[in-house]
Every structure is written in structure tokens, then in C-alpha cells.
Short mmCIF file of the C-alpha atoms (twelve columns), coordinates in Angstrom:
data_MODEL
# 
_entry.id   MODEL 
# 
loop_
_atom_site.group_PDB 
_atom_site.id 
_atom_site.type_symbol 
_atom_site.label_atom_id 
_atom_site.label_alt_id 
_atom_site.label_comp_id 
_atom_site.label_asym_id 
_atom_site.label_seq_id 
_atom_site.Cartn_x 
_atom_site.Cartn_y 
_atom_site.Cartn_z 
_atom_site.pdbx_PDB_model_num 
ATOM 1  C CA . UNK A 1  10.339  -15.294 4.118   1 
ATOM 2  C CA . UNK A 2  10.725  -13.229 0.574   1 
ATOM 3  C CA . UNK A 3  10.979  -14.685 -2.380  1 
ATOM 4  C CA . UNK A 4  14.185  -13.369 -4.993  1 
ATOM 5  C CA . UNK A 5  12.317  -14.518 -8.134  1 
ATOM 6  C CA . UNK A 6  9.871   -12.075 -9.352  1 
ATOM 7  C CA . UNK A 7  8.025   -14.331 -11.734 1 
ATOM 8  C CA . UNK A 8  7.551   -16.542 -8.515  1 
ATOM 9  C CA . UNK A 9  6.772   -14.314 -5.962  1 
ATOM 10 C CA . UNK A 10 3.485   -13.054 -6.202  1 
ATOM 11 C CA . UNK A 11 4.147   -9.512  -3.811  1 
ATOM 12 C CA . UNK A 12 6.593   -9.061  -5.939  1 
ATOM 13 C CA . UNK A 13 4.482   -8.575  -8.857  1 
ATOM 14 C CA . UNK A 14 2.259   -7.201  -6.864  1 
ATOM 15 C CA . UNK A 15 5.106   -4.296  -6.060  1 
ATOM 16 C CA . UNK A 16 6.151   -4.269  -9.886  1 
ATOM 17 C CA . UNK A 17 1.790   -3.344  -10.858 1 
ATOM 18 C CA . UNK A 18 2.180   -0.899  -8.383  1 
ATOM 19 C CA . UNK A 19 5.097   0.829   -9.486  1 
ATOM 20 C CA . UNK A 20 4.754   0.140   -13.514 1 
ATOM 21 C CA . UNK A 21 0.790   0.622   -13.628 1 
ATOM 22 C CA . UNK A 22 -0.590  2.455   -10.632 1 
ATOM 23 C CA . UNK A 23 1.674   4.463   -9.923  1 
ATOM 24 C CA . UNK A 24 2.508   6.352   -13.087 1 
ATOM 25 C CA . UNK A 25 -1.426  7.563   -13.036 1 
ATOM 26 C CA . UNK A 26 -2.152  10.659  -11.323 1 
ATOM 27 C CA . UNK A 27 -5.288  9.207   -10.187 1 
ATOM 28 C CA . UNK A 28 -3.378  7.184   -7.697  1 
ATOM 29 C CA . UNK A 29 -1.708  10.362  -6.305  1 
ATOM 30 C CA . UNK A 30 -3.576  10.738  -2.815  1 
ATOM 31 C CA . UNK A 31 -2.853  7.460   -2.301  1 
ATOM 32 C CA . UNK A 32 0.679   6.853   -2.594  1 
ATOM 33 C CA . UNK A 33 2.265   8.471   0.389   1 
ATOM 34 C CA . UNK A 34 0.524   8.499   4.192   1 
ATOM 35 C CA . UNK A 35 -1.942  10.837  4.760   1 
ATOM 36 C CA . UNK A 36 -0.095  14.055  6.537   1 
ATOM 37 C CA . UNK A 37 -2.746  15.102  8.778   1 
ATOM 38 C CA . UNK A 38 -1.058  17.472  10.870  1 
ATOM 39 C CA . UNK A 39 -0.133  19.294  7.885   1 
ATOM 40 C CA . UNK A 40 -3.191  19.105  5.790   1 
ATOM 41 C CA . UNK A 41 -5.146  20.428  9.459   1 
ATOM 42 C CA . UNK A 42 -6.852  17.429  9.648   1 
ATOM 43 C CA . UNK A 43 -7.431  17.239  13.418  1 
ATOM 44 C CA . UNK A 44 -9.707  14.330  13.381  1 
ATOM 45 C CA . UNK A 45 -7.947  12.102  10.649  1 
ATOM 46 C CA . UNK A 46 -6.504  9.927   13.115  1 
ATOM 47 C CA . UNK A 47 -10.345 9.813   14.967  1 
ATOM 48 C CA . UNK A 48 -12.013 8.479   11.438  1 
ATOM 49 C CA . UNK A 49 -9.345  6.623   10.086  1 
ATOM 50 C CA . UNK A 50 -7.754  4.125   12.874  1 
ATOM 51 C CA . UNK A 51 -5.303  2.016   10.590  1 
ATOM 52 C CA . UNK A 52 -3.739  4.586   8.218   1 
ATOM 53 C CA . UNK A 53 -2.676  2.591   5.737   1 
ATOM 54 C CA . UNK A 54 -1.413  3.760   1.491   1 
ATOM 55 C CA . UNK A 55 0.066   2.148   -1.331  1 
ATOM 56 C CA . UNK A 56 3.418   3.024   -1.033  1 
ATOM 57 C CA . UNK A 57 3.647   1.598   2.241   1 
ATOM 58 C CA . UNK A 58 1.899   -1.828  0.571   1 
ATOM 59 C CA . UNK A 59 4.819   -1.217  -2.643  1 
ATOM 60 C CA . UNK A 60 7.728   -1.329  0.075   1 
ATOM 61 C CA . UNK A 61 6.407   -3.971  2.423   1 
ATOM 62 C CA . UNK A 62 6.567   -6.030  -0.685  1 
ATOM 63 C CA . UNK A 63 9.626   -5.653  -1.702  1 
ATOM 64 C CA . UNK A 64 10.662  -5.703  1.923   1 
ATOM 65 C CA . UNK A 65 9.132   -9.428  1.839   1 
ATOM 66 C CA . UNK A 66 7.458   -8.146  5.008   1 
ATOM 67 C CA . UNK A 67 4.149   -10.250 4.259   1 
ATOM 68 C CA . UNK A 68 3.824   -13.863 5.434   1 
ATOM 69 C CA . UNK A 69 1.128   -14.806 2.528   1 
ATOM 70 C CA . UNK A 70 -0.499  -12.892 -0.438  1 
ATOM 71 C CA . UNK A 71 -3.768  -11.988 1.991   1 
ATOM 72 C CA . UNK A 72 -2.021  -9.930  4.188   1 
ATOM 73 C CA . UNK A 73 -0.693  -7.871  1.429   1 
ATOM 74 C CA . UNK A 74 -4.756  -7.794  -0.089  1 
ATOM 75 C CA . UNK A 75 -5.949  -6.906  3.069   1 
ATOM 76 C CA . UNK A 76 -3.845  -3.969  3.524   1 
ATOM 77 C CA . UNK A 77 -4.498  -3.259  -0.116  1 
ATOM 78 C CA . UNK A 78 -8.339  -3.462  0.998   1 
ATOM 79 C CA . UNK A 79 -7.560  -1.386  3.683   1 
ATOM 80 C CA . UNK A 80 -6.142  1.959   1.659   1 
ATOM 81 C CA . UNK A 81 -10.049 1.575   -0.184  1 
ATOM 82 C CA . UNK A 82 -12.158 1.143   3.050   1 
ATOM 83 C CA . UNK A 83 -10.087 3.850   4.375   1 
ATOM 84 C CA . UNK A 84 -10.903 6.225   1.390   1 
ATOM 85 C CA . UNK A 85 -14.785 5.687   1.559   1 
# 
């Protein structure tokens, strides 16, 4: 169930660092959109990497109010960094 008060709703600050403070450094670039394999020629991508997963989909899942509890939202967060190693 989402929450409609930001300063109670901890995916919604989580969405609010991601678009105020992670987003707006260029660092966080390859990691803001899925991974375009097809167009990128990366024929195995989808071999390596089994549960795509990027912080823009984690930004609108939470303000979606598409996670149940904060560790589903950490755990996809954690998933976008074991993904990247």
C-alpha cells in the first residue's frame, strides 16, 4: 500500500535521494536506464546478468508504491550493484 506523506514514507525518500542526489551525478549515468543489450551488441548480457535490474526502475517503483516493505526496495537497490560487478 503507498504511503502520500513523503516525510513518512521511507521509498519515498528513497525516490526523492535518487532523483535530488544520484541522479544529477554523471557517475550514476549507466545506471539509470536498463541496460539496452540488443543495441549496445551485447549478445550475452541477458546470459551474465539474469535479473536486469537499474535505478530508474527502483526511482519509479517507489513512487509507484510498488514495494510491500523498505527491503524489497534495498534488495533491488543491491541488485543494480551485484549486477555491475
Amino acid at each position: 500500500m503507498p504511503c502520500y506523506k513523503p516525510n513518512e514514507c521511507p521509498t519515498l525518500q528513497v525516490a526523492s535521494l535518487l532523483q535530488h542526489r544520484i541522479f544529477t551525478n554523471t557517475l550514476s549515468l549507466p545506471f539509470q536506464r536498463p541496460v539496452n543489450a540488443a543495441a549496445l551488441n551485447l549478445r550475452d548480457y541477458h546470459d551474465i546478468v539474469t535479473q536486469p535490474m537499474d535505478l530508474g526502475t527502483v526511482h519509479i517503483r517507489c513512487l509507484l508504491g510498488d514495494y510491500e516493505n523498505l527491503e524489497q526496495m534495498v534488495s533491488d537497490v543491491e541488485l543494480v550493484i551485484r549486477n555491475a560487478m
